[in-house]
Amino acid sequence: MMWQWHPSPSAVTVAAARCFFTSSTTTLKPYCFSSSANSTLLCNLVSVSPPQVPMSTIDEADVGILCYISKTPGFRGILKQRYADFIVNEVDTEGNVVHLTSLDAPAQEVVEETETMKSDQVTKESYESEIQAFRLLAGESDGDLLEGLINQVNSGSEDGMSPIVLSPDTDKAHRTAVHNFFKEKLKFLVTDTVDGPDASSKCIRVRLNSGGGGNNSGRSSRKRKERGDKAFDSRGSKSWPDHVGKFLRFHLYKENKDTQEAIGLLGKMLGIKPRAFGFSGTKDKRAITTQRVTVFKQQATRVAALNDRLIGIKVGDFCYVNEELLLGQLSGNRFTITLRGVVADCEETIKASAESLGLHGFINYFGLQRFGSGSVATHLVGAALLRGEWKTAVSLILDPREGDILLPFSQNLSIQRDAVRMVREYYKESNDIDGTLRQLPRYMVAERAILQCLKKAPGNYSQAMKAIPRTLRMMYVHSYQSYLWNHAASLRFQKYGRQVVVGDLVYPIDDVTEKETIVAATSECTVEPEEIDNCSYLDEASAIELPEKKNLRAKVVTAEDIIAGKYAIDDIILPMPGSRTIFPANDISDVYHDSAKKDGVNLTESVHNVKEFSIASMTGSYRQVFHKPRDFEWQLLKYTDANAPLAETDMDRIGMDKAKCPNEVKEEDIEVHLVEANSGEGEEPVETEEEAPGDLDTQETQLALKLSFTLPASCYATMAIRELLKTSTSVAFHKTLN
């Protein structure tokens, strides 16, 4: 039996007041309530959440994540108990949700037009004028040699074809004219110069172009021979029909792998470099995700053939396009998130919280992923860089820390954590760069880059920071901007709640273009900062940046605007500080300057001459303070097998996986709820933690809450879950719930 529950906004409040959370395993954090004119403040002031989360990780309060929009009580729910509980489908710039629907290559495959094939399609008579012109340039004897070579090419008997050697020539200018003749008129043939019969003469040798694009000699020739004369071009095949798009676009489906890891594997199997691929955003590792990818001049049949060899990765929905995908070219992501082990005093609590999330949304905080996964938050490194304290920044990155806990590709986290800690301690005690580099895991890109630079330039800490790949090093400064923004958003809500006040910032109501660019302008389209300490794959190919958005303007709300009702709470924006942004014209601006002053950071002037580590030299942007998930749906599910999937994936839909949606979840145990909400679109930052085991042996009936919604690329889905559960979103906390 399927049933629906659609409460009014007032019913949400009544239901929430009637039900109080209780749990035998977890206690909610205490909160304080205070009233503003039009909203109720829910602010997390104290953390009392047994079992205790290790102090070696960053707490939400440390980075300004303090408040909740609603006063509905939270409840217990485990986030990402299984990676299949977190499904992400990219949403393209046209608003289409990206799904993997077919693994087959297009019926009409591209035929690469090599120069040899072109010569096969042209008759001998086509070259009569060229042969005649060559006779006038080189003489009858050499003209006959060329005619014989072309006849052999046209006959198709290219195997064992020998080059021709033209008559000896002592005139260098004449030899140059002959070389140019072939380059201009007979491009399917290539020439080089060999010694003549005597010391004063040279001969021109002519042969069929095998596709190498030039004279293959020396080291390059040996490498090509070892590859079986196949081109090894990081940008794909050199010969491509003009009428076919040069980029193969496909949908990449992956399970429990991050985007760069998957692309690196595809590139290795295809024999091309990762930079030949384009994509619009990185996706979570600990999830099942589908996104668009482009690759330069590759056959769909060749890429599709990889499916038989790939594990946890599938590719499909191929088409040829003229433009590659660039970072930021998406409108957001569609999330399907399943919270397992849900415990509440009554189901009304869960329903009230879910309905409130759909109706009111959440505070658009930068999530914990923005600030790294170790005990040394990346915004602290960013503050040191903004102060010009290069040695301090280097020490924060290299020194031993308590929080080396979320390390990728580890079968035994405790062993790997201890190994990394020992390497850090070894360097701090010995200052032995070579010995440290030999022990340091390759995925620790920032640390390795710093040490390699210090080896060449001892004591040059500024240059050592610049040695880190640009995408990674800039995320330190970006995380400090995010830190300031989070604190400003919390103060804004604490003081004014969900009402528009004089001095707020908005986009002008008549500036449609500006409002539409907010997602791209604030999109987190670079690699997330937790990858700075935990990455095995990043290089400069990842450091693609979006072009600066021009004419981003913000308007200060006036008393007249409020009387006229021109702006709603969802229009409120706050700045990511930069040279082209303005601050709110009220006391919210003080939190930026006060927090920065406390950290010794100047937001208006640079104290050093390294522009990339100066907020005053950065453009800055704006970010919406409140967000409502779009197309929000939720379901309550009952299940007994903790291993069984509770959500259908793209591979399930195309029938490639025998385990469809769980057969123990019966139709009468499912209730579907649709909640009308305002627009949104979204991307969740990349995570790299190992899968939590969960309680796999229990056969008791348990409750799960499945949520589906769309957010902008700049939003964190974990912040929506935080608003729902009223608990920390840290990985460490949710591991304790298992």
XYZ file of C-alpha atoms in Angstrom:
738
model
C 0.000 0.000 0.000
C 1.451 3.390 -1.028
C 0.414 6.498 0.842
C 1.407 10.128 0.831
C 1.697 12.804 3.464
C 1.575 16.453 2.402
C 1.500 18.722 5.441
C 1.072 22.446 5.286
C 3.957 24.594 6.576
C 2.099 25.083 9.844
C 1.584 21.346 10.198
C 5.340 20.910 10.017
C 5.813 23.107 13.048
C 3.019 21.420 14.999
C 4.335 17.948 14.238
C 7.844 18.982 15.182
C 6.669 20.395 18.493
C 4.766 17.195 19.249
C 7.680 14.823 18.692
C 11.012 14.782 20.490
C 14.075 12.853 19.399
C 15.294 9.949 21.505
C 17.838 7.262 20.779
C 19.573 4.587 22.736
C 22.862 5.187 20.940
C 23.102 8.906 20.238
C 22.055 12.124 21.900
C 21.366 15.271 19.885
C 23.408 18.346 20.531
C 21.731 21.016 22.699
C 20.647 24.129 20.841
C 19.483 27.584 21.840
C 16.405 29.273 20.444
C 15.954 32.992 20.011
C 13.361 34.866 18.042
C 13.641 37.492 15.358
C 10.779 39.331 13.724
C 9.913 36.797 11.082
C 11.893 33.653 11.797
C 13.166 31.390 14.508
C 16.863 30.980 15.029
C 18.325 27.574 15.659
C 21.992 27.866 16.471
C 24.337 25.094 17.511
C 26.224 26.378 20.529
C 27.432 23.271 22.353
C 28.496 19.859 21.117
C 27.565 16.923 23.313
C 27.331 13.932 21.010
C 28.431 10.583 22.398
C 30.157 8.609 21.098
C 32.818 11.309 20.960
C 34.270 12.338 17.601
C 38.091 12.355 17.677
C 39.455 15.842 18.261
C 41.949 15.346 15.428
C 39.345 16.354 12.854
C 37.836 19.737 12.077
C 34.540 20.546 13.736
C 31.805 22.443 11.918
C 31.913 25.258 14.469
C 35.627 25.761 13.718
C 34.773 26.923 10.210
C 31.675 28.981 10.968
C 28.988 26.339 10.388
C 26.784 27.235 13.345
C 23.088 27.619 12.546
C 20.022 25.816 11.221
C 17.041 27.397 9.492
C 14.277 25.307 11.068
C 13.538 24.419 14.677
C 12.354 20.919 13.811
C 14.098 18.318 15.989
C 16.732 16.231 14.295
C 17.053 12.476 14.226
C 19.650 9.764 13.785
C 20.655 8.716 10.283
C 23.875 7.342 8.800
C 25.273 9.152 5.767
C 27.196 7.037 3.233
C 27.101 3.773 5.158
C 27.548 2.268 1.692
C 28.911 4.194 -1.271
C 25.790 3.126 -3.187
C 23.776 5.267 -0.762
C 25.138 8.402 -2.444
C 24.224 8.703 -6.136
C 25.128 11.784 -8.154
C 24.001 12.544 -11.717
C 25.384 15.628 -13.383
C 22.974 18.246 -14.720
C 24.188 19.880 -17.940
C 23.905 23.549 -18.844
C 20.538 22.906 -20.525
C 19.104 21.445 -17.320
C 19.196 17.820 -18.504
C 20.081 15.170 -15.933
C 22.940 13.032 -17.269
C 22.251 9.285 -17.197
C 24.037 6.283 -18.626
C 21.436 4.729 -20.932
C 23.469 2.740 -23.477
C 26.900 1.117 -23.628
C 26.895 0.756 -27.411
C 28.914 2.820 -29.871
C 27.004 4.693 -32.629
C 25.932 2.594 -35.599
C 27.700 4.936 -38.023
C 31.322 4.831 -36.950
C 33.881 7.427 -37.950
C 36.327 6.365 -40.626
C 39.662 8.036 -40.091
C 40.973 9.540 -43.294
C 44.684 8.868 -43.222
C 46.801 10.282 -45.991
C 47.297 6.760 -47.337
C 43.541 6.196 -47.564
C 43.127 9.486 -49.343
C 45.700 8.412 -51.899
C 43.744 5.187 -52.466
C 40.639 7.186 -53.307
C 42.362 9.333 -55.953
C 43.139 8.034 -59.435
C 46.423 8.231 -61.237
C 45.076 10.825 -63.657
C 44.484 13.167 -60.704
C 48.242 13.632 -60.374
C 49.141 14.115 -64.040
C 49.471 17.866 -63.587
C 51.628 17.441 -60.474
C 53.869 14.880 -62.200
C 54.263 17.174 -65.213
C 55.154 20.111 -62.950
C 57.713 17.943 -61.167
C 59.312 16.964 -64.510
C 59.858 20.646 -65.233
C 61.411 21.123 -61.772
C 63.558 17.986 -61.461
C 63.933 16.512 -64.953
C 62.501 13.583 -66.881
C 64.439 10.896 -65.018
C 63.227 11.968 -61.570
C 59.733 12.543 -62.997
C 59.618 8.917 -64.127
C 60.673 7.759 -60.637
C 57.900 9.800 -59.047
C 55.298 8.513 -61.513
C 56.276 4.934 -60.693
C 55.952 5.581 -56.955
C 52.516 7.136 -57.350
C 51.390 4.224 -59.548
C 52.471 1.824 -56.805
C 50.540 3.823 -54.198
C 47.405 3.891 -56.342
C 47.587 0.146 -56.938
C 47.289 -0.491 -53.237
C 50.500 -2.502 -53.036
C 52.041 -0.458 -50.236
C 53.504 -3.385 -48.296
C 57.221 -3.506 -48.857
C 57.133 -0.290 -50.851
C 60.641 1.132 -51.208
C 61.415 4.839 -51.260
C 62.829 6.480 -54.370
C 66.097 8.441 -54.397
C 66.259 11.363 -56.804
C 69.297 12.371 -58.834
C 72.289 13.882 -56.994
C 71.960 17.622 -56.522
C 74.655 20.091 -55.396
C 72.328 23.128 -55.403
C 70.871 23.575 -51.927
C 68.296 26.128 -53.121
C 67.051 23.682 -55.729
C 66.819 20.890 -53.156
C 64.751 23.205 -50.941
C 62.401 23.876 -53.843
C 61.939 20.122 -54.327
C 61.174 19.597 -50.628
C 58.611 22.408 -50.749
C 57.017 20.950 -53.867
C 56.152 17.742 -52.028
C 54.965 19.603 -48.934
C 52.569 21.718 -50.982
C 51.359 19.426 -53.769
C 51.923 15.791 -52.690
C 51.369 15.755 -48.957
C 50.920 11.994 -48.794
C 54.642 11.715 -49.597
C 57.492 12.874 -47.369
C 61.084 13.730 -48.205
C 64.450 13.840 -46.524
C 68.064 14.346 -47.629
C 70.701 11.630 -47.858
C 74.343 11.677 -48.898
C 75.064 11.580 -52.633
C 77.689 9.539 -54.514
C 80.385 12.119 -53.743
C 81.121 14.499 -50.901
C 79.833 17.585 -52.706
C 76.372 16.253 -53.610
C 73.194 15.327 -51.794
C 70.169 13.274 -52.850
C 66.502 13.667 -51.913
C 64.716 10.536 -50.795
C 60.922 10.274 -51.269
C 58.684 7.798 -49.485
C 55.067 7.268 -48.477
C 53.975 9.099 -45.326
C 53.199 6.320 -42.821
C 51.244 8.673 -40.560
C 54.129 9.819 -38.433
C 53.868 13.328 -39.795
C 57.537 13.821 -40.553
C 60.972 12.317 -40.710
C 61.213 9.427 -38.274
C 64.776 9.105 -37.190
C 66.841 8.505 -34.078
C 65.177 8.112 -30.718
C 61.636 8.993 -31.915
C 61.850 6.410 -34.656
C 62.889 3.686 -32.219
C 60.004 4.537 -29.884
C 57.523 4.392 -32.753
C 58.891 1.038 -33.870
C 58.464 -0.342 -30.346
C 54.819 0.759 -30.413
C 54.160 -1.017 -33.690
C 54.159 2.296 -35.622
C 51.014 3.462 -33.812
C 50.716 7.127 -32.973
C 51.069 7.941 -29.292
C 49.507 11.398 -29.275
C 48.111 12.702 -25.986
C 45.570 14.654 -28.025
C 44.267 11.647 -29.964
C 44.443 10.612 -33.613
C 46.040 13.115 -36.004
C 43.928 12.113 -39.002
C 40.261 12.962 -38.645
C 37.445 13.707 -41.119
C 36.610 17.410 -41.318
C 32.857 16.773 -41.185
C 32.999 14.938 -37.820
C 33.303 16.688 -34.451
C 36.820 16.363 -33.121
C 35.721 15.457 -29.605
C 34.061 12.229 -28.585
C 31.622 12.981 -25.774
C 30.428 10.153 -23.562
C 28.818 9.519 -20.192
C 31.141 8.198 -17.507
C 29.554 6.013 -14.826
C 31.763 5.130 -11.873
C 31.428 3.418 -8.516
C 33.617 4.288 -5.516
C 36.209 6.033 -7.689
C 37.000 9.701 -8.040
C 36.862 11.405 -11.412
C 40.607 11.778 -11.929
C 41.244 8.176 -10.964
C 38.686 6.960 -13.510
C 39.991 9.230 -16.266
C 43.566 8.227 -15.521
C 42.593 4.577 -15.963
C 40.775 5.263 -19.246
C 43.768 7.199 -20.535
C 46.141 4.398 -19.628
C 44.007 1.822 -21.413
C 43.691 4.038 -24.498
C 47.361 5.015 -24.522
C 46.666 8.740 -24.129
C 47.364 11.271 -21.401
C 44.671 12.400 -18.942
C 44.849 15.953 -20.318
C 43.251 14.695 -23.546
C 40.004 14.394 -21.554
C 37.665 17.198 -20.586
C 34.988 17.252 -17.892
C 32.888 19.891 -16.187
C 33.423 18.960 -12.548
C 34.988 16.454 -10.199
C 32.605 14.025 -8.516
C 32.696 12.147 -5.230
C 34.794 9.052 -4.867
C 32.600 7.435 -2.226
C 29.503 7.458 -4.403
C 27.997 6.230 -7.644
C 28.178 9.060 -10.152
C 27.429 9.754 -13.813
C 28.911 12.697 -15.688
C 29.820 13.891 -19.176
C 33.395 13.559 -20.463
C 35.022 14.498 -23.762
C 38.166 13.075 -25.333
C 39.990 14.380 -28.391
C 39.768 12.374 -31.634
C 38.991 8.915 -30.309
C 36.795 6.288 -31.955
C 33.620 5.486 -30.029
C 34.037 1.783 -30.817
C 37.499 1.810 -29.265
C 36.323 3.531 -26.084
C 33.180 1.374 -25.837
C 35.317 -1.760 -26.093
C 36.862 -0.874 -22.735
C 33.618 -1.744 -20.946
C 34.485 -5.453 -21.021
C 37.703 -4.769 -19.109
C 36.591 -2.038 -16.732
C 35.559 -2.760 -13.149
C 33.447 -0.176 -11.361
C 33.497 2.069 -14.439
C 31.297 2.092 -17.547
C 31.180 4.425 -20.542
C 28.381 4.982 -23.043
C 25.969 7.387 -24.773
C 28.612 8.378 -27.320
C 28.423 11.286 -29.741
C 30.884 13.525 -31.579
C 30.962 17.248 -30.778
C 33.033 20.238 -31.846
C 33.914 21.570 -28.392
C 35.505 19.910 -25.399
C 34.032 20.135 -21.922
C 35.616 22.641 -19.568
C 35.431 22.831 -15.806
C 32.323 24.673 -14.687
C 30.210 23.822 -17.738
C 27.330 22.370 -15.772
C 24.305 23.746 -13.989
C 24.530 21.321 -11.082
C 23.919 17.761 -9.957
C 20.977 15.542 -9.116
C 21.491 13.741 -5.795
C 19.871 10.526 -4.593
C 20.962 10.064 -0.987
C 19.883 7.242 1.301
C 20.210 7.677 5.055
C 20.281 4.289 6.762
C 19.662 3.289 10.356
C 17.166 6.097 10.870
C 16.010 6.368 14.480
C 13.483 8.888 15.811
C 10.825 9.000 18.495
C 8.107 8.897 15.830
C 7.819 9.043 12.085
C 6.209 12.462 12.317
C 9.609 13.840 13.334
C 11.190 12.525 10.154
C 8.329 13.731 7.989
C 8.338 17.184 9.559
C 12.083 17.553 9.040
C 11.938 16.370 5.429
C 9.027 18.658 4.594
C 10.782 21.589 6.247
C 13.915 21.021 4.168
C 11.862 21.035 0.983
C 9.871 24.128 1.952
C 12.526 26.284 3.600
C 15.854 24.940 2.352
C 19.123 25.355 4.234
C 21.928 27.811 4.882
C 24.283 27.549 1.914
C 27.439 26.933 3.953
C 30.698 25.718 2.494
C 30.886 22.168 3.831
C 33.690 20.570 5.801
C 35.157 19.153 2.587
C 36.156 22.705 1.665
C 38.532 22.843 4.629
C 40.389 19.549 4.296
C 40.279 16.266 6.139
C 43.228 16.598 8.510
C 43.670 18.322 11.841
C 45.329 21.289 10.120
C 42.503 23.039 8.273
C 43.377 24.430 4.855
C 42.014 27.865 5.781
C 44.776 28.156 8.384
C 47.324 27.596 5.641
C 45.457 30.158 3.547
C 45.636 32.737 6.352
C 49.398 32.206 6.641
C 49.786 32.747 2.898
C 47.721 35.928 2.996
C 49.989 37.214 5.793
C 53.056 36.378 3.731
C 54.279 33.859 6.308
C 55.645 31.348 3.829
C 57.619 29.250 6.327
C 54.581 28.955 8.591
C 52.451 27.782 5.645
C 55.055 25.195 4.696
C 55.280 23.949 8.284
C 51.497 23.603 8.543
C 51.567 21.348 5.486
C 54.656 19.290 6.354
C 54.654 18.992 10.153
C 53.263 15.939 12.005
C 49.533 16.130 12.682
C 46.854 14.123 14.408
C 44.461 14.112 11.488
C 46.111 11.950 8.843
C 43.051 9.713 8.901
C 41.242 9.865 5.560
C 43.820 8.492 3.192
C 42.899 7.091 -0.269
C 43.621 3.645 -1.653
C 44.305 2.177 1.790
C 43.334 -1.320 2.851
C 44.475 -0.652 6.387
C 43.943 2.937 7.425
C 45.645 2.647 10.789
C 48.831 1.263 9.227
C 48.895 3.924 6.549
C 48.105 6.690 9.030
C 51.016 5.623 11.203
C 53.312 5.431 8.173
C 52.485 8.988 7.101
C 52.882 10.270 10.648
C 56.302 8.609 10.900
C 57.432 10.185 7.614
C 56.365 13.632 8.822
C 58.162 13.120 12.151
C 61.262 11.850 10.336
C 61.509 15.014 8.259
C 60.881 17.324 11.222
C 63.633 15.634 13.238
C 66.191 15.017 10.481
C 65.459 17.643 7.799
C 66.492 14.909 5.329
C 64.660 15.807 2.127
C 65.899 12.878 0.004
C 65.079 10.344 2.696
C 61.655 11.859 3.231
C 60.832 11.872 -0.490
C 61.736 8.176 -0.711
C 59.204 7.384 2.016
C 56.488 9.917 1.177
C 53.478 8.420 -0.684
C 53.077 9.766 -4.205
C 49.505 10.881 -3.582
C 50.787 13.551 -1.172
C 51.309 15.973 -4.040
C 51.635 19.202 -2.030
C 54.223 17.786 0.352
C 56.310 16.266 -2.427
C 56.226 19.471 -4.481
C 57.391 21.545 -1.508
C 60.243 19.194 -0.618
C 61.464 18.892 -4.200
C 61.603 22.695 -4.437
C 63.359 23.066 -1.088
C 65.922 20.537 -2.250
C 66.815 22.812 -5.183
C 66.375 26.106 -3.323
C 66.878 25.587 0.438
C 65.059 28.158 2.540
C 63.008 29.595 -0.340
C 59.618 28.893 1.219
C 57.727 31.285 -1.036
C 58.941 29.447 -4.119
C 58.202 26.125 -2.423
C 54.528 27.093 -2.062
C 54.423 28.101 -5.729
C 55.761 24.653 -6.647
C 52.438 23.118 -5.599
C 50.130 22.686 -8.647
C 48.152 25.886 -9.053
C 44.731 24.324 -8.502
C 45.850 22.988 -5.144
C 47.735 25.989 -3.852
C 44.924 28.397 -4.720
C 42.456 26.292 -2.759
C 44.276 27.288 0.437
C 43.346 30.925 -0.146
C 39.859 30.005 -1.403
C 39.225 28.043 1.788
C 40.032 31.134 3.852
C 37.523 33.131 1.808
C 35.008 30.355 2.514
C 35.835 30.495 6.215
C 34.988 34.210 6.291
C 31.817 33.630 4.266
C 30.553 30.916 6.622
C 30.995 33.142 9.664
C 29.252 36.028 7.902
C 26.326 33.778 6.921
C 25.952 32.566 10.518
C 25.961 36.100 11.908
C 23.512 37.216 9.195
C 21.068 34.508 10.236
C 21.622 34.994 13.956
C 20.820 38.708 13.744
C 18.162 38.907 11.053
C 16.848 35.389 10.423
C 14.904 34.897 7.201
C 13.940 38.474 6.471
C 15.394 41.023 4.054
C 16.884 44.038 5.849
C 18.380 47.338 4.818
C 22.008 46.930 3.793
C 21.660 43.364 2.499
C 23.247 42.575 -0.855
C 21.242 41.261 -3.825
C 21.600 41.072 -7.561
C 19.638 43.893 -9.225
C 16.183 42.644 -10.125
C 16.531 43.917 -13.694
C 19.952 42.370 -14.155
C 18.879 38.947 -15.389
C 22.264 38.179 -16.883
C 24.051 38.745 -13.620
C 21.650 36.564 -11.664
C 22.081 33.741 -14.124
C 25.862 33.833 -13.789
C 25.869 33.324 -10.029
C 26.331 29.551 -10.303
C 29.273 29.755 -12.672
C 30.835 32.635 -10.790
C 30.871 30.805 -7.480
C 31.086 27.272 -8.778
C 33.554 25.038 -6.994
C 34.774 23.632 -10.233
C 38.324 23.022 -9.135
C 39.478 20.059 -7.098
C 38.337 20.130 -3.500
C 40.911 21.072 -0.853
C 40.794 17.748 0.962
C 42.599 16.406 -2.082
C 45.498 18.704 -1.272
C 46.562 16.355 1.511
C 45.082 13.215 0.036
C 45.573 12.933 -3.699
C 47.440 10.569 -5.958
C 46.576 11.852 -9.345
C 46.669 15.629 -9.646
C 49.006 17.476 -11.986
C 48.905 20.744 -13.904
C 46.379 19.207 -16.312
C 43.835 19.518 -13.537
C 44.476 23.212 -13.042
C 42.007 24.505 -15.619
C 40.413 27.731 -14.484
C 37.176 29.380 -15.437
C 37.452 32.752 -17.149
C 36.598 35.647 -14.872
C 32.956 36.673 -15.005
C 32.725 40.314 -16.014
C 30.470 42.988 -14.577
C 29.401 40.989 -11.536
C 27.456 43.644 -9.657
C 25.642 43.612 -6.368
C 23.056 46.090 -5.137
C 22.556 47.283 -1.575
C 18.939 46.879 -0.429
C 17.287 50.144 0.566
C 14.280 50.914 2.761
C 12.327 51.701 -0.399
C 13.122 48.242 -1.785
C 11.775 46.615 1.369
C 8.572 48.666 1.354
C 8.046 47.755 -2.303
C 8.738 44.073 -1.559
C 11.187 43.867 -4.439
C 13.421 41.183 -2.947
C 12.885 37.882 -1.137
C 15.088 36.051 1.323
C 16.368 33.738 -1.424
C 17.825 36.780 -3.206
C 20.258 37.616 -0.397
C 23.927 37.158 -1.295
C 27.183 37.580 0.608
C 30.618 38.237 -0.894
C 33.614 35.996 -1.217
C 36.011 38.902 -0.576
C 37.934 40.275 -3.541
C 38.877 43.460 -5.336
C 35.602 43.607 -7.293
C 33.155 42.750 -4.534
C 31.456 44.979 -1.983
C 30.428 44.229 1.594
C 26.896 44.509 3.027
C 26.023 48.047 4.113
C 25.200 46.937 7.644
C 26.937 45.342 10.603
C 27.403 42.012 8.759
C 30.408 43.526 7.009
C 32.124 43.770 10.403
C 32.428 39.992 10.711
C 34.631 39.890 7.612
C 37.024 42.568 8.829
C 36.979 41.525 12.481
C 37.670 37.865 11.683
C 40.402 38.790 9.207
C 41.978 41.233 11.661
C 41.994 38.537 14.335
C 43.893 36.319 11.897
C 46.279 39.114 10.938
C 44.889 39.307 7.381
C 44.244 42.531 5.479
C 41.289 42.323 3.077
C 41.985 45.595 1.267
C 45.767 45.795 0.967
C 48.433 43.191 0.299
C 51.322 42.954 2.754
C 53.527 41.169 0.216
C 54.124 41.164 -3.537
C 52.849 37.668 -4.375
C 49.555 38.532 -6.055
C 48.075 35.044 -6.179
C 48.232 34.876 -2.379
C 46.458 38.200 -1.864
C 42.704 38.710 -1.557
C 43.198 42.297 -2.719
C 44.458 40.915 -6.047
C 41.631 38.382 -6.439
C 38.406 39.275 -8.208
C 36.081 37.708 -5.653
C 32.469 36.629 -6.185
C 29.079 36.355 -4.484
C 27.182 33.411 -3.038
C 23.525 32.936 -2.199
C 22.945 32.660 1.548
C 19.861 30.411 1.460
C 19.028 27.592 -0.939
C 16.017 25.388 -1.495
C 16.585 22.022 -3.147
C 14.835 21.758 -6.504
C 12.565 18.835 -7.470
C 12.765 17.572 -3.904
C 11.363 14.097 -3.187
C 11.686 11.797 -0.202
C 10.749 8.227 0.670
C 10.679 6.209 3.874
C 11.907 2.642 3.306
C 11.964 -0.403 5.558
C 14.765 -2.917 5.035
C 16.347 -5.895 6.759
C 19.509 -6.554 4.703
C 22.117 -3.852 5.320
C 23.955 -4.999 2.168
C 20.986 -4.543 -0.139
C 20.923 -1.421 -2.323
C 17.996 0.873 -1.639
C 18.251 3.091 -4.708
C 18.317 2.262 -8.412
C 21.438 3.182 -10.369
C 21.901 3.826 -14.088
C 23.407 0.365 -14.498
C 20.356 -1.146 -12.841
C 18.130 0.651 -15.314
C 19.921 -0.660 -18.381
C 19.842 -4.195 -17.025
C 23.565 -4.769 -16.610
C 23.434 -5.499 -12.903
C 21.583 -8.579 -11.676
C 20.936 -6.981 -8.302
C 18.186 -4.542 -9.065
C 16.491 -2.486 -6.390
C 16.094 -4.612 -3.241
C 13.365 -7.211 -3.451
C 12.887 -7.147 0.286
C 11.673 -3.540 0.109
C 7.997 -4.048 -0.533
C 5.708 -1.572 -2.204
C 3.623 -1.151 0.925
C 6.768 -0.197 2.850
C 7.434 2.786 0.586
C 5.884 6.201 0.830
C 6.719 8.826 -1.771
C 6.554 12.552 -1.111
C 7.039 15.384 -3.576
C 7.766 18.840 -2.241
C 7.486 21.974 -4.342
C 10.638 24.071 -4.012
C 12.434 26.870 -5.781
C 15.131 26.398 -8.378
C 18.547 24.965 -7.676
C 21.087 22.776 -9.413
C 24.456 21.067 -7.702
C 27.737 19.464 -7.133
C 29.005 17.685 -4.094
C 32.731 17.892 -3.460
C 34.992 14.890 -3.853
C 35.533 12.576 -0.902
C 38.149 9.872 -0.526
C 37.366 7.951 2.640
C 37.100 4.184 2.882
C 33.685 2.541 3.013
C 32.263 2.106 6.492
C 31.348 -1.501 7.242
C 28.029 -0.901 8.961
C 26.088 -3.509 10.893
C 25.889 -6.116 8.179
C 24.641 -9.037 10.218
C 21.481 -7.606 11.664
C 18.208 -8.943 10.318
C 16.026 -6.542 12.258
C 13.725 -4.312 10.276
C 15.333 -0.904 9.967
C 14.202 2.409 8.588
C 15.875 4.385 5.803
C 15.139 7.800 4.361
C 15.830 8.263 0.647
C 16.110 11.821 -0.631
C 16.278 13.066 -4.211
C 16.980 16.689 -5.091
C 18.930 18.991 -7.388
C 21.377 21.673 -6.250
C 23.588 24.227 -7.997
C 27.217 23.313 -8.526
C 28.206 25.715 -5.765
C 26.115 23.971 -3.096
C 27.088 21.160 -0.742
C 24.555 18.356 -0.415
C 26.010 17.564 3.008
C 24.757 20.939 4.241
C 21.226 19.983 3.200
C 21.615 16.703 5.122
C 22.939 18.645 8.120
C 19.790 20.799 8.164
C 17.694 17.638 8.081
C 19.466 15.623 10.787
C 20.668 18.489 13.014
C 23.945 16.601 13.524
C 27.506 16.940 12.308
C 28.260 15.934 8.726
C 31.859 14.953 9.447
C 32.976 11.571 8.178
C 34.376 10.693 11.586
C 31.027 11.323 13.281
C 29.048 9.193 10.836
C 31.567 6.370 11.158
C 30.816 6.262 14.874
C 27.133 5.684 14.076
C 27.980 2.372 12.415
